[in-house]
Coordinates of C-alpha atoms in Angstrom, one line a residue:
X22 CA -10.1 37.7 20.9
X23 CA -8.1 38.9 18.0
X24 CA -9.9 39.2 14.7
X25 CA -8.2 38.6 11.4
X26 CA -10.7 40.2 9.0
X27 CA -13.0 37.5 7.5
X28 CA -16.9 36.3 8.5
X29 CA -20.8 36.1 8.0
X30 CA -24.0 38.3 8.5
X31 CA -27.6 37.6 8.0
X32 CA -27.8 39.7 4.8
X33 CA -29.9 42.7 4.4
X34 CA -32.9 40.8 3.1
X35 CA -31.1 40.6 -0.2
X36 CA -33.8 42.4 -2.2
X37 CA -31.4 42.3 -5.1
X38 CA -31.4 38.5 -5.3
X39 CA -33.0 38.0 -8.7
X40 CA -31.6 34.8 -10.3
X41 CA -30.3 35.2 -13.8
X42 CA -28.0 32.6 -15.3
X43 CA -26.6 34.5 -18.3
X44 CA -23.2 33.5 -19.5
X45 CA -21.5 32.8 -16.2
X46 CA -23.5 29.7 -15.1
X47 CA -20.8 27.0 -15.1
X48 CA -18.0 26.6 -12.6
X49 CA -14.7 26.2 -14.4
X50 CA -12.4 26.8 -11.5
X51 CA -10.7 24.1 -9.5
X52 CA -12.0 24.5 -5.9
X53 CA -10.3 22.7 -3.0
X54 CA -12.7 21.1 -0.6
X55 CA -11.8 21.3 3.1
X56 CA -13.8 20.0 6.1
X57 CA -13.4 21.6 9.5
X58 CA -16.1 19.9 11.5
X59 CA -18.2 16.8 11.1
X60 CA -21.8 17.8 10.4
X61 CA -24.7 16.7 12.5
X62 CA -28.2 15.9 11.4
X63 CA -29.4 15.5 7.8
X64 CA -26.8 14.5 5.1
X65 CA -25.7 17.0 2.5
X66 CA -27.9 17.4 -0.5
X67 CA -25.9 15.6 -3.2
X68 CA -22.6 15.6 -1.4
X69 CA -19.9 18.3 -1.0
X70 CA -18.6 18.3 -4.6
X71 CA -22.2 18.7 -6.0
X72 CA -23.0 21.6 -3.6
X73 CA -19.8 23.4 -4.5
X74 CA -20.3 22.9 -8.3
X75 CA -23.9 24.3 -8.0
X76 CA -23.1 27.2 -5.7
X77 CA -19.8 28.1 -7.4
X78 CA -21.1 30.3 -10.2
X79 CA -22.3 32.9 -7.7
X80 CA -18.8 33.3 -6.1
X81 CA -16.2 35.7 -7.4
X82 CA -12.7 36.7 -6.3
X83 CA -11.9 40.4 -6.0
X84 CA -8.9 42.8 -6.3
X85 CA -9.8 46.3 -5.2
X86 CA -7.7 49.4 -6.3
X87 CA -7.8 53.0 -5.2
X88 CA -8.2 55.4 -8.2
X89 CA -5.4 57.9 -7.8
X90 CA -5.7 61.6 -8.8
X91 CA -2.8 63.5 -10.4
X92 CA -2.5 65.4 -7.1
X93 CA -1.7 62.0 -5.4
X94 CA 0.7 60.7 -7.9
X95 CA 2.8 61.8 -10.9
X96 CA 0.3 60.0 -13.1
X97 CA -3.3 59.2 -12.4
X98 CA -4.1 55.5 -12.3
X99 CA -4.9 52.6 -10.0
X100 CA -3.2 51.4 -6.9
X101 CA -4.2 47.9 -5.6
X102 CA -5.2 48.1 -1.9
X103 CA -6.9 44.9 -1.0
X104 CA -8.1 41.5 -2.3
X105 CA -10.9 39.3 -1.1
X106 CA -14.0 37.4 -2.1
X107 CA -17.6 38.2 -3.0
X108 CA -20.8 36.8 -4.4
X109 CA -23.4 37.8 -7.0
X110 CA -26.7 39.1 -5.6
X111 CA -28.2 40.1 -8.9
X112 CA -27.7 38.8 -12.4
X113 CA -27.0 42.3 -13.8
X114 CA -23.6 42.6 -12.3
X115 CA -24.2 43.4 -8.6
X116 CA -21.8 41.7 -6.2
X117 CA -21.6 41.9 -2.4
X118 CA -18.4 41.8 -0.3
X119 CA -17.2 42.9 3.1
X120 CA -16.7 46.7 3.6
X121 CA -13.1 46.1 4.8
X122 CA -12.4 44.5 1.4
X123 CA -14.0 47.3 -0.7
X124 CA -12.6 50.0 1.6
X125 CA -14.5 52.9 0.2
X126 CA -17.1 53.9 -2.4
X127 CA -15.6 54.7 -5.9
X128 CA -12.7 52.2 -5.6
X129 CA -12.0 50.2 -8.8
X130 CA -12.6 46.5 -8.8
X131 CA -11.4 43.5 -10.9
X132 CA -13.5 40.3 -10.4
X133 CA -12.7 36.8 -11.5
X134 CA -15.8 34.8 -12.2
X135 CA -16.7 31.2 -12.6
X136 CA -15.9 31.2 -16.3
X137 CA -12.3 32.4 -15.6
X138 CA -12.9 35.8 -17.1
X139 CA -12.0 39.1 -15.4
X140 CA -14.7 41.8 -15.1
X141 CA -14.1 45.4 -14.1
X142 CA -16.4 47.6 -12.0
X143 CA -16.4 49.8 -8.9
X144 CA -17.6 50.0 -5.4
X145 CA -20.9 51.8 -5.3
X146 CA -22.0 51.6 -1.6
X147 CA -20.3 51.0 1.7
X148 CA -22.0 50.2 5.1
X149 CA -18.9 50.2 7.5
X150 CA -21.0 49.5 10.6
X151 CA -22.3 46.3 9.1
X152 CA -19.1 45.4 7.2
X153 CA -21.0 45.3 3.9
X154 CA -20.3 46.7 0.5
X155 CA -22.0 46.6 -2.9
X156 CA -20.1 46.4 -6.2
X157 CA -21.3 46.9 -9.8
X158 CA -19.4 45.0 -12.5
X159 CA -19.6 46.0 -16.2
X160 CA -20.7 43.5 -18.8
X161 CA -21.3 40.8 -16.3
X162 CA -24.3 38.5 -16.4
X163 CA -23.7 36.4 -13.3
X164 CA -25.6 33.7 -11.5
X165 CA -27.1 35.2 -8.3
X166 CA -26.9 33.2 -5.0
X167 CA -30.3 32.0 -3.8
X168 CA -30.9 33.2 -0.2
X169 CA -32.4 30.8 2.4
X170 CA -35.8 31.6 3.9
X171 CA -34.6 30.2 7.3
X172 CA -33.6 32.8 9.9
X173 CA -32.0 30.6 12.5
X174 CA -30.0 27.3 12.4
X175 CA -29.4 24.9 15.4
X176 CA -25.9 24.3 16.6
X177 CA -24.2 21.6 14.5
X178 CA -26.0 22.5 11.2
X179 CA -23.7 22.1 8.2
X180 CA -22.4 25.2 6.4
X181 CA -19.9 25.8 3.7
X182 CA -18.1 28.9 2.5
X183 CA -16.4 29.8 -0.8
X184 CA -13.3 32.1 -0.8
X185 CA -9.7 32.5 -1.9
X186 CA -7.1 32.7 0.9
X187 CA -4.2 35.0 0.0
X188 CA -1.6 33.2 -2.1
X189 CA -3.7 30.1 -2.3
X190 CA -6.3 28.7 -4.6
X191 CA -10.1 28.8 -4.5
X192 CA -11.3 27.0 -1.4
X193 CA -14.6 25.5 -0.1
X194 CA -14.7 25.1 3.6
X195 CA -17.3 22.8 5.2
X196 CA -18.0 23.5 8.9
X197 CA -21.0 23.8 11.3
X198 CA -23.0 26.4 13.1
X199 CA -21.5 27.1 16.6
X200 CA -24.0 29.8 17.6
X201 CA -26.4 32.2 15.9
X202 CA -25.1 35.1 18.0
X203 CA -21.7 36.3 19.2
X204 CA -23.4 38.4 21.8
X205 CA -21.6 41.7 21.3
X206 CA -20.5 44.2 18.6
X207 CA -17.1 43.8 16.9
X208 CA -15.0 46.8 15.7
X209 CA -11.7 46.9 13.8
X210 CA -10.7 50.4 12.7
X211 CA -13.6 52.1 10.9
X212 CA -15.3 48.8 10.2
X213 CA -17.3 46.3 12.3
X214 CA -20.7 44.7 12.8
X215 CA -23.3 44.7 15.6
X216 CA -23.4 40.9 16.0
X217 CA -22.6 37.7 13.9
X218 CA -23.2 34.1 13.5
X219 CA -20.3 32.0 14.9
X220 CA -19.1 29.1 12.7
X221 CA -16.9 26.2 13.5
X222 CA -14.7 26.9 10.4
X223 CA -11.1 27.8 9.8
X224 CA -11.3 30.7 7.4
X225 CA -8.2 32.8 6.4
X226 CA -7.4 36.2 5.2
X227 CA -8.6 36.7 1.6
X228 CA -11.9 34.8 2.3
X229 CA -13.5 38.0 3.7
X230 CA -16.7 38.8 1.8
X231 CA -17.1 35.2 0.5
X232 CA -20.6 33.6 0.6
X233 CA -21.7 31.0 3.2
X234 CA -24.3 28.4 2.3
X235 CA -26.4 25.9 4.1
X236 CA -26.4 22.1 3.3
X237 CA -29.0 22.8 0.6
X238 CA -26.8 25.3 -1.2
X239 CA -28.8 28.3 -0.2
X240 CA -27.1 31.6 0.9
X241 CA -27.1 32.2 4.6
X242 CA -24.5 35.0 5.1
X243 CA -21.1 36.4 4.3
X244 CA -17.6 35.7 5.8
X245 CA -16.3 38.7 7.8
X246 CA -13.8 37.6 10.5
X247 CA -11.6 34.7 11.7
X248 CA -11.3 34.3 15.4
X249 CA -7.9 33.9 17.2
X250 CA -6.9 33.9 20.9
X251 CA -4.8 36.6 22.5
X252 CA -1.6 34.9 21.3
X253 CA -2.8 35.0 17.7
X254 CA -3.5 31.3 17.5
X255 CA -6.5 30.4 15.4
X256 CA -9.6 29.1 17.3
X257 CA -11.1 27.3 14.3
X258 CA -14.0 29.7 14.6
X259 CA -15.2 32.4 12.2
X260 CA -17.9 35.1 12.1
X261 CA -20.5 35.5 9.4

């Protein structure tokens, strides 16, 4: 299977997940709702629009730039290298994204929040083997995602992700759990992950690092990869 970088992981206990509403507690963006698979079991809490409105303030879009030294360029400055999605894990400005979005520690980051403002920061930690990265934004009092206490979900359980596909607008994708394990490690370049949740969901490039929530609006993981067949055709599956 070919992997276009985008998917989810059971997050590292998220010890940073203190909830602080601060100034970024209202969703002002227009988020397109898309449904990939019909959910099974219990109905969504309050409906799709309500879930997206409530979870939205924890979601950010990211542009990552390498800080150039004078030895690398005529003038020192910033050179954009990637863009992706992320989510707030602590109300004091800590954001999580995929390592392949952040690229390396020290990179500069611009993040667009729920209130439409742009906040600056930098990548402070990378875990390439788990495709995870931590960012610290300056002057940002965000609304942290609330993690679920449930470790496993049966096939068919409703999930939804928040992210921004390249050259498109903010998107909420509603899908379902396909399997709680992919069954083997995945590697792309210097990044990868030892296993992943498999979702019936059609994510795209740019949505990497975005949050994935359950039908109650609680955080269950992070988008890391979109699955395609050997010919590059999407399989309507993603990893988290």
